[in-house]
Tab-separated table of C-alpha atoms and ligand atoms in Angstrom:
chain	number	residue	atom	x	y	z
A	1	MET	CA	0.000	0.000	0.000
A	2	PRO	CA	1.304	3.509	-0.765
A	3	THR	CA	2.125	5.833	2.144
A	4	SER	CA	0.904	8.882	0.244
A	5	VAL	CA	-1.091	9.599	-2.907
A	6	ARG	CA	-1.064	12.809	-4.921
A	7	LEU	CA	-3.862	13.671	-7.356
A	8	GLU	CA	-5.010	16.422	-9.648
A	9	ALA	CA	-8.411	17.923	-8.805
A	10	PRO	CA	-9.716	19.646	-11.951
A	11	ALA	CA	-12.240	22.482	-12.121
A	12	LYS	CA	-15.464	22.013	-14.084
A	13	LEU	CA	-17.486	24.109	-16.479
A	14	ASN	CA	-21.229	23.740	-16.983
A	15	LEU	CA	-21.788	23.442	-20.719
A	16	GLY	CA	-25.314	24.727	-20.150
A	17	LEU	CA	-27.478	24.326	-17.060
A	18	ALA	CA	-31.254	24.040	-16.836
A	19	ILE	CA	-33.068	24.061	-13.496
A	20	LEU	CA	-36.074	21.816	-14.055
A	21	SER	CA	-37.959	21.796	-10.759
A	22	GLN	CA	-37.844	22.412	-7.030
A	23	ARG	CA	-37.731	19.234	-4.956
A	24	PRO	CA	-39.528	18.523	-1.681
A	25	ASP	CA	-36.101	18.308	0.045
A	26	GLY	CA	-35.382	21.950	-0.864
A	27	TYR	CA	-32.862	21.090	-3.578
A	28	HIS	CA	-33.493	21.490	-7.311
A	29	ASP	CA	-33.505	18.966	-10.128
A	30	LEU	CA	-31.231	20.105	-12.896
A	31	LEU	CA	-29.935	19.082	-16.279
A	32	SER	CA	-26.409	20.023	-17.211
A	33	VAL	CA	-23.352	18.850	-19.111
A	34	PHE	CA	-20.345	19.019	-16.820
A	35	GLN	CA	-16.902	19.309	-18.354
A	36	ALA	CA	-13.644	18.840	-16.415
A	37	ILE	CA	-10.967	21.296	-17.534
A	38	THR	CA	-7.204	21.676	-17.320
A	39	TRP	CA	-7.265	24.101	-14.397
A	40	ALA	CA	-6.628	22.057	-11.296
A	41	ASP	CA	-5.818	22.012	-7.605
A	42	THR	CA	-3.492	19.310	-6.283
A	43	VAL	CA	-4.487	17.122	-3.356
A	44	GLU	CA	-2.052	14.873	-1.482
A	45	VAL	CA	-3.199	12.406	1.170
A	46	ALA	CA	-0.838	10.615	3.562
A	47	SER	CA	-1.554	8.173	6.388
A	48	ILE	CA	-0.831	9.341	9.927
A	49	ASP	CA	-1.527	7.701	13.284
A	50	GLU	CA	-4.771	9.469	14.075
A	51	GLY	CA	-7.083	12.380	13.290
A	52	ILE	CA	-7.708	14.431	10.155
A	53	HIS	CA	-5.270	17.248	9.427
A	54	VAL	CA	-5.836	19.587	6.501
A	55	GLY	CA	-3.237	22.025	5.188
A	56	CYS	CA	-4.121	24.464	2.436
A	57	SER	CA	-1.929	26.762	0.342
A	58	ASP	CA	-4.636	29.455	0.573
A	59	PRO	CA	-4.592	30.805	4.144
A	60	GLY	CA	-8.067	32.308	3.596
A	61	LEU	CA	-9.757	28.904	3.411
A	62	PRO	CA	-10.928	26.931	6.464
A	63	THR	CA	-9.003	23.768	7.312
A	64	GLY	CA	-11.455	22.300	9.847
A	65	ARG	CA	-14.844	20.620	9.589
A	66	GLU	CA	-16.164	23.316	7.224
A	67	ASN	CA	-13.732	22.197	4.514
A	68	LEU	CA	-15.249	19.612	2.121
A	69	VAL	CA	-11.925	17.772	2.074
A	70	TRP	CA	-12.133	17.270	5.851
A	71	GLN	CA	-15.751	16.099	5.505
A	72	ALA	CA	-14.813	13.633	2.740
A	73	ALA	CA	-12.016	12.103	4.847
A	74	ASP	CA	-14.273	11.886	7.896
A	75	LEU	CA	-17.023	10.162	5.891
A	76	VAL	CA	-14.593	7.639	4.380
A	77	ARG	CA	-13.091	6.806	7.790
A	78	ARG	CA	-16.524	6.321	9.367
A	79	SER	CA	-18.027	4.401	6.422
A	80	PHE	CA	-15.178	1.894	6.156
A	81	ARG	CA	-14.184	1.859	9.859
A	82	ILE	CA	-10.642	3.033	9.164
A	83	SER	CA	-8.656	3.586	12.356
A	84	SER	CA	-5.631	5.385	10.922
A	85	GLY	CA	-5.618	9.129	10.444
A	86	VAL	CA	-4.855	11.226	7.396
A	87	ASP	CA	-2.872	14.311	6.545
A	88	ILE	CA	-4.283	16.190	3.524
A	89	ARG	CA	-2.429	18.930	1.644
A	90	VAL	CA	-4.399	21.028	-0.826
A	91	ASP	CA	-2.554	23.206	-3.280
A	92	LYS	CA	-5.301	25.676	-4.338
A	93	ARG	CA	-5.264	27.163	-7.799
A	94	ILE	CA	-8.989	27.160	-8.701
A	95	PRO	CA	-10.699	30.372	-7.505
A	96	ALA	CA	-13.483	29.924	-4.928
A	97	GLY	CA	-17.042	31.215	-5.369
A	98	ALA	CA	-16.707	31.121	-9.135
A	99	GLY	CA	-18.938	28.190	-10.162
A	100	LEU	CA	-15.869	26.098	-10.972
A	101	ALA	CA	-16.458	23.657	-8.069
A	102	GLY	CA	-12.860	23.542	-6.863
A	103	GLY	CA	-13.871	22.536	-3.312
A	104	SER	CA	-16.099	19.710	-4.614
A	105	SER	CA	-13.298	18.476	-6.863
A	106	ASP	CA	-10.849	18.515	-3.936
A	107	ALA	CA	-13.330	16.394	-1.944
A	108	ALA	CA	-13.680	13.826	-4.757
A	109	ALA	CA	-9.884	13.717	-5.184
A	110	THR	CA	-9.559	13.094	-1.432
A	111	MET	CA	-11.900	10.108	-1.765
A	112	ARG	CA	-9.990	8.722	-4.756
A	113	GLY	CA	-6.734	9.205	-2.876
A	114	LEU	CA	-8.045	7.473	0.250
A	115	ALA	CA	-9.444	4.563	-1.822
A	116	ARG	CA	-5.875	3.907	-2.963
A	117	LEU	CA	-4.103	4.805	0.262
A	118	TRP	CA	-6.213	2.428	2.334
A	119	ASP	CA	-6.965	-0.050	-0.477
A	120	ILE	CA	-10.723	0.182	0.088
A	121	PRO	CA	-12.583	-2.503	-1.930
A	122	ALA	CA	-15.768	-0.522	-2.689
A	123	GLY	CA	-17.415	-0.204	-6.097
A	124	ASP	CA	-18.314	2.862	-8.102
A	125	GLU	CA	-21.902	3.029	-6.811
A	126	ALA	CA	-20.808	3.079	-3.171
A	127	TRP	CA	-18.304	5.865	-3.857
A	128	LEU	CA	-20.865	7.894	-5.796
A	129	THR	CA	-23.286	7.657	-2.866
A	130	LEU	CA	-20.604	8.937	-0.494
A	131	CYS	CA	-19.706	11.741	-2.915
A	132	ALA	CA	-23.359	12.877	-3.031
A	133	GLN	CA	-23.386	13.147	0.777
A	134	ILE	CA	-20.616	15.738	0.607
A	135	GLY	CA	-22.194	17.990	-2.024
A	136	SER	CA	-24.258	18.068	-5.206
A	137	ASP	CA	-21.265	18.654	-7.516
A	138	VAL	CA	-19.022	15.989	-5.974
A	139	PRO	CA	-20.331	12.814	-7.777
A	140	PHE	CA	-19.406	14.284	-11.174
A	141	PHE	CA	-15.758	14.471	-10.137
A	142	TRP	CA	-15.685	10.770	-9.257
A	143	LYS	CA	-16.243	10.162	-12.980
A	144	GLY	CA	-14.673	13.310	-14.456
A	145	GLY	CA	-14.253	14.026	-18.185
A	146	THR	CA	-17.516	15.043	-19.855
A	147	ALA	CA	-20.819	13.900	-18.362
A	148	ILE	CA	-24.536	14.591	-18.414
A	149	VAL	CA	-25.540	15.409	-14.835
A	150	GLU	CA	-29.130	15.106	-13.596
A	151	GLY	CA	-31.182	15.012	-10.417
A	152	ARG	CA	-29.569	17.004	-7.629
A	153	GLY	CA	-26.225	16.173	-9.226
A	154	GLU	CA	-26.046	12.501	-8.267
A	155	ARG	CA	-27.005	11.040	-11.669
A	156	VAL	CA	-23.841	11.176	-13.734
A	157	THR	CA	-23.714	9.730	-17.260
A	158	PRO	CA	-20.224	9.987	-18.757
A	159	LEU	CA	-20.115	10.658	-22.492
A	160	ARG	CA	-18.094	8.157	-24.468
A	161	GLU	CA	-17.491	10.431	-27.420
A	162	ARG	CA	-15.529	13.210	-25.824
A	163	GLY	CA	-14.618	16.273	-27.783
A	164	SER	CA	-11.445	18.248	-27.344
A	165	LEU	CA	-12.240	21.929	-26.975
A	166	ALA	CA	-10.403	25.090	-26.016
A	167	PHE	CA	-11.912	27.517	-23.517
A	168	VAL	CA	-11.100	30.933	-22.179
A	169	VAL	CA	-12.283	31.029	-18.576
A	170	ALA	CA	-12.655	34.521	-17.111
A	171	VAL	CA	-13.326	34.984	-13.406
A	172	PRO	CA	-14.619	38.484	-12.531
A	173	PRO	CA	-13.638	39.951	-9.160
A	174	VAL	CA	-16.889	38.912	-7.421
A	175	GLN	CA	-17.875	35.716	-5.591
A	176	VAL	CA	-21.389	34.303	-5.926
A	177	SER	CA	-22.907	32.017	-3.279
A	178	THR	CA	-24.603	28.988	-4.847
A	179	ALA	CA	-27.284	28.898	-2.135
A	180	TRP	CA	-28.023	32.602	-2.805
A	181	ALA	CA	-28.311	31.986	-6.560
A	182	TYR	CA	-30.793	29.133	-6.019
A	183	ARG	CA	-32.872	31.425	-3.788
A	184	GLN	CA	-33.154	33.967	-6.624
A	185	VAL	CA	-34.856	31.529	-8.997
A	186	SER	CA	-38.354	30.234	-8.429
A	187	PRO	CA	-40.937	28.133	-10.304
A	188	PRO	CA	-42.191	28.101	-12.980
A	189	PHE	CA	-38.756	27.475	-14.499
A	190	PRO	CA	-38.181	28.062	-18.210
A	191	ALA	CA	-39.088	24.921	-20.199
A	192	ALA	CA	-35.526	24.630	-21.573
A	193	SER	CA	-36.934	22.327	-24.244
A	194	ALA	CA	-34.288	23.244	-26.848
A	195	TYR	CA	-31.500	22.519	-24.351
A	196	ARG	CA	-33.103	19.202	-23.354
A	197	ARG	CA	-33.324	18.144	-27.003
A	198	ARG	CA	-29.692	19.010	-27.592
A	199	VAL	CA	-28.567	17.096	-24.492
A	200	GLU	CA	-30.506	14.040	-25.720
A	201	ALA	CA	-28.828	14.345	-29.138
A	202	LEU	CA	-25.465	14.487	-27.363
A	203	ARG	CA	-26.372	11.453	-25.243
A	204	ARG	CA	-27.296	9.448	-28.330
A	205	GLY	CA	-24.091	10.481	-30.086
A	206	GLU	CA	-26.004	12.383	-32.786
A	207	MET	CA	-24.247	15.649	-31.973
A	208	ASN	CA	-20.608	16.257	-31.098
A	209	LEU	CA	-19.486	18.443	-28.226
A	210	SER	CA	-18.288	21.290	-30.411
A	211	GLU	CA	-21.660	21.529	-32.154
A	212	PHE	CA	-23.438	21.200	-28.808
A	213	CYS	CA	-21.494	24.177	-27.427
A	214	ARG	CA	-22.686	26.501	-30.194
A	215	ARG	CA	-25.958	27.095	-28.342
A	216	LEU	CA	-25.878	26.998	-24.575
A	217	GLU	CA	-28.137	28.363	-21.857
A	218	ASN	CA	-27.924	28.727	-18.090
A	219	THR	CA	-31.020	29.381	-15.921
A	220	PHE	CA	-28.905	31.396	-13.438
A	221	GLN	CA	-27.315	33.720	-15.938
A	222	HIS	CA	-29.966	36.428	-16.133
A	223	VAL	CA	-30.444	36.854	-12.393
A	224	VAL	CA	-26.720	36.737	-11.599
A	225	GLU	CA	-25.928	39.276	-14.336
A	226	GLN	CA	-28.640	41.569	-12.958
A	227	HIS	CA	-27.016	41.553	-9.518
A	228	TYR	CA	-23.442	41.449	-10.779
A	229	PRO	CA	-23.312	43.414	-14.079
A	230	VAL	CA	-19.564	42.758	-14.222
A	231	VAL	CA	-20.410	39.164	-15.210
A	232	ARG	CA	-22.217	40.459	-18.292
A	233	ASP	CA	-19.300	42.783	-19.131
A	234	VAL	CA	-16.903	39.856	-19.107
A	235	ARG	CA	-19.230	37.581	-21.108
A	236	GLU	CA	-19.699	40.273	-23.739
A	237	SER	CA	-15.987	40.802	-23.946
A	238	LEU	CA	-15.511	37.052	-24.593
A	239	LEU	CA	-18.080	37.183	-27.394
A	240	ALA	CA	-16.421	40.277	-28.875
A	241	SER	CA	-13.082	38.462	-28.865
A	242	GLY	CA	-14.430	35.731	-31.166
A	243	ALA	CA	-15.863	33.008	-28.874
A	244	THR	CA	-18.360	30.773	-30.702
A	245	SER	CA	-20.437	31.031	-27.536
A	246	ALA	CA	-19.944	32.395	-24.025
A	247	LEU	CA	-21.801	31.396	-20.881
A	248	MET	CA	-21.617	31.597	-17.125
A	249	SER	CA	-20.528	28.371	-15.386
A	250	GLY	CA	-22.886	27.110	-12.663
A	251	SER	CA	-24.087	29.980	-10.495
A	252	GLY	CA	-21.076	32.099	-11.490
A	253	SER	CA	-19.187	34.259	-11.339
A	254	ALA	CA	-16.863	32.526	-13.852
A	255	VAL	CA	-17.726	32.914	-17.519
A	256	PHE	CA	-16.241	30.837	-20.311
A	257	GLY	CA	-15.896	31.259	-24.041
A	258	VAL	CA	-15.666	28.286	-26.418
A	259	PHE	CA	-13.059	28.324	-29.197
A	260	ASP	CA	-12.228	26.106	-32.169
A	261	SER	CA	-8.501	26.100	-31.514
A	262	ASP	CA	-5.903	26.808	-28.825
A	263	ASP	CA	-4.468	29.622	-30.948
A	264	ARG	CA	-7.810	31.403	-31.171
A	265	ALA	CA	-8.364	30.932	-27.453
A	266	ARG	CA	-4.926	32.350	-26.641
A	267	SER	CA	-5.388	35.472	-28.739
A	268	ALA	CA	-8.902	35.976	-27.360
A	269	ALA	CA	-7.574	35.671	-23.788
A	270	GLN	CA	-5.041	38.367	-24.577
A	271	SER	CA	-7.684	40.677	-26.030
A	272	VAL	CA	-10.001	40.110	-23.029
A	273	GLU	CA	-7.116	40.900	-20.661
A	274	GLU	CA	-6.356	44.097	-22.577
A	275	THR	CA	-9.935	45.301	-22.838
A	276	VAL	CA	-11.595	44.477	-19.509
A	277	GLY	CA	-11.439	47.481	-17.252
A	278	GLY	CA	-13.633	49.480	-14.909
A	279	ARG	CA	-15.568	47.198	-12.577
A	280	ALA	CA	-14.069	44.154	-14.364
A	281	MET	CA	-10.552	45.178	-13.354
A	282	GLY	CA	-8.864	42.236	-11.651
A	283	THR	CA	-10.649	39.602	-13.763
A	284	VAL	CA	-8.530	36.432	-13.900
A	285	VAL	CA	-8.311	35.074	-17.451
A	286	ARG	CA	-7.059	31.604	-18.343
A	287	VAL	CA	-6.881	29.368	-21.406
A	288	CYS	CA	-7.991	25.787	-20.655
A	289	ARG	CA	-8.804	22.578	-22.489
A	290	THR	CA	-11.166	19.707	-21.858
A	291	ALA	CA	-9.583	17.328	-19.293
A	292	GLN	CA	-9.749	13.545	-19.463
A	293	PRO	CA	-11.369	11.420	-16.735
A	294	PRO	CA	-9.084	10.280	-13.895
A	295	THR	CA	-7.371	6.932	-14.351
A	296	ASP	CA	-6.381	6.458	-10.697
A	297	GLY	CA	-8.411	5.312	-7.701
A	298	SER	CA	-11.799	5.365	-9.464
A	299	ARG	CA	-12.923	1.760	-9.858
A	300	ALA	CA	-15.235	2.137	-12.826
B	1	C5P	O1	-25.108	20.383	-2.370
B	1	C5P	P1	-24.441	21.682	-2.076
B	1	C5P	O2	-24.111	21.834	-0.614
B	1	C5P	O3	-23.269	21.954	-2.946
B	1	C5P	O4	-25.486	22.820	-2.419
B	1	C5P	C1	-25.367	24.154	-1.971
B	1	C5P	C2	-26.731	24.795	-1.973
B	1	C5P	O5	-27.191	24.953	-3.307
B	1	C5P	C3	-27.784	23.961	-1.283
B	1	C5P	O6	-27.917	24.333	0.051
B	1	C5P	C4	-29.041	24.286	-2.050
B	1	C5P	O7	-29.597	25.468	-1.530
B	1	C5P	C5	-28.560	24.608	-3.423
B	1	C5P	N1	-28.709	23.515	-4.397
B	1	C5P	C6	-29.982	23.206	-4.888
B	1	C5P	N2	-30.135	22.225	-5.838
B	1	C5P	C7	-29.055	21.547	-6.311
B	1	C5P	C8	-27.764	21.841	-5.831
B	1	C5P	C9	-27.624	22.832	-4.866
B	1	C5P	O8	-30.972	23.824	-4.497
B	1	C5P	N3	-29.222	20.602	-7.256
């Protein structure tokens, strides 16, 4: 058995997001295509005698029970009656409060790391159930790559035909709380019938990812842009720089533009960096690609 395991924890983009209904448990049923991207934190887990110790490169983030990584380790220890402790180091690169789900990805990476570290003989379904207990976005990261995500986030259908796309991800200098964003939307939700049809075409392999990304929608976008006009500024600047489409990821504040090639994405990123000003000053701009599913730990 290894004494420590180090993993990449990628960010995700929502290639469209439709809120379908409010559930009796207070959560919402959604339909989205999640895409892991090449912007990642690093998580390292190592066995220690006892307890759960979390160290994080970002001193602004909590390292106790509030941290999803701590919660993931605690759940794994309790579920599989593991007596040894764990030391977890998180090297943070993904901005928080941006709709990129860095904390959820760190939690899933912790579980994958612990599965290997402690050689836990559980199947995919068991791990997915544990992931869903930590947060709605966590199950996706157990699978990674490109996946259709439904329900509260626990129904994850990986796409076999994965495209390779370039993105410019721009994170405006505001943080949006996911719980707040959900409180701003209320039934009746838009029918999203065009988006549903396109997701079904993608599922059946009748549409490739690049074509799918030409028309995207996000139920949160309007309300978040109303409260945070800087998000609209940044999205418009991505469109002006030649993105085939530009959309907010999750509940924001990150916005991404889709590009046909790395070269186009790189020059667009430069033009966005040069042109965003005023309230968008301080926007972090990054060129990313689609990331492949993890090959470690996950026992698919
Ligand atoms: O599951 P998670 O803790 O990440 O969710 C954060 C908040 O977002 C929840 O408290 C809930 O208000 C909202 N949420 C929701 N429906 C989802 C996912 C999240 O209402 N599918």
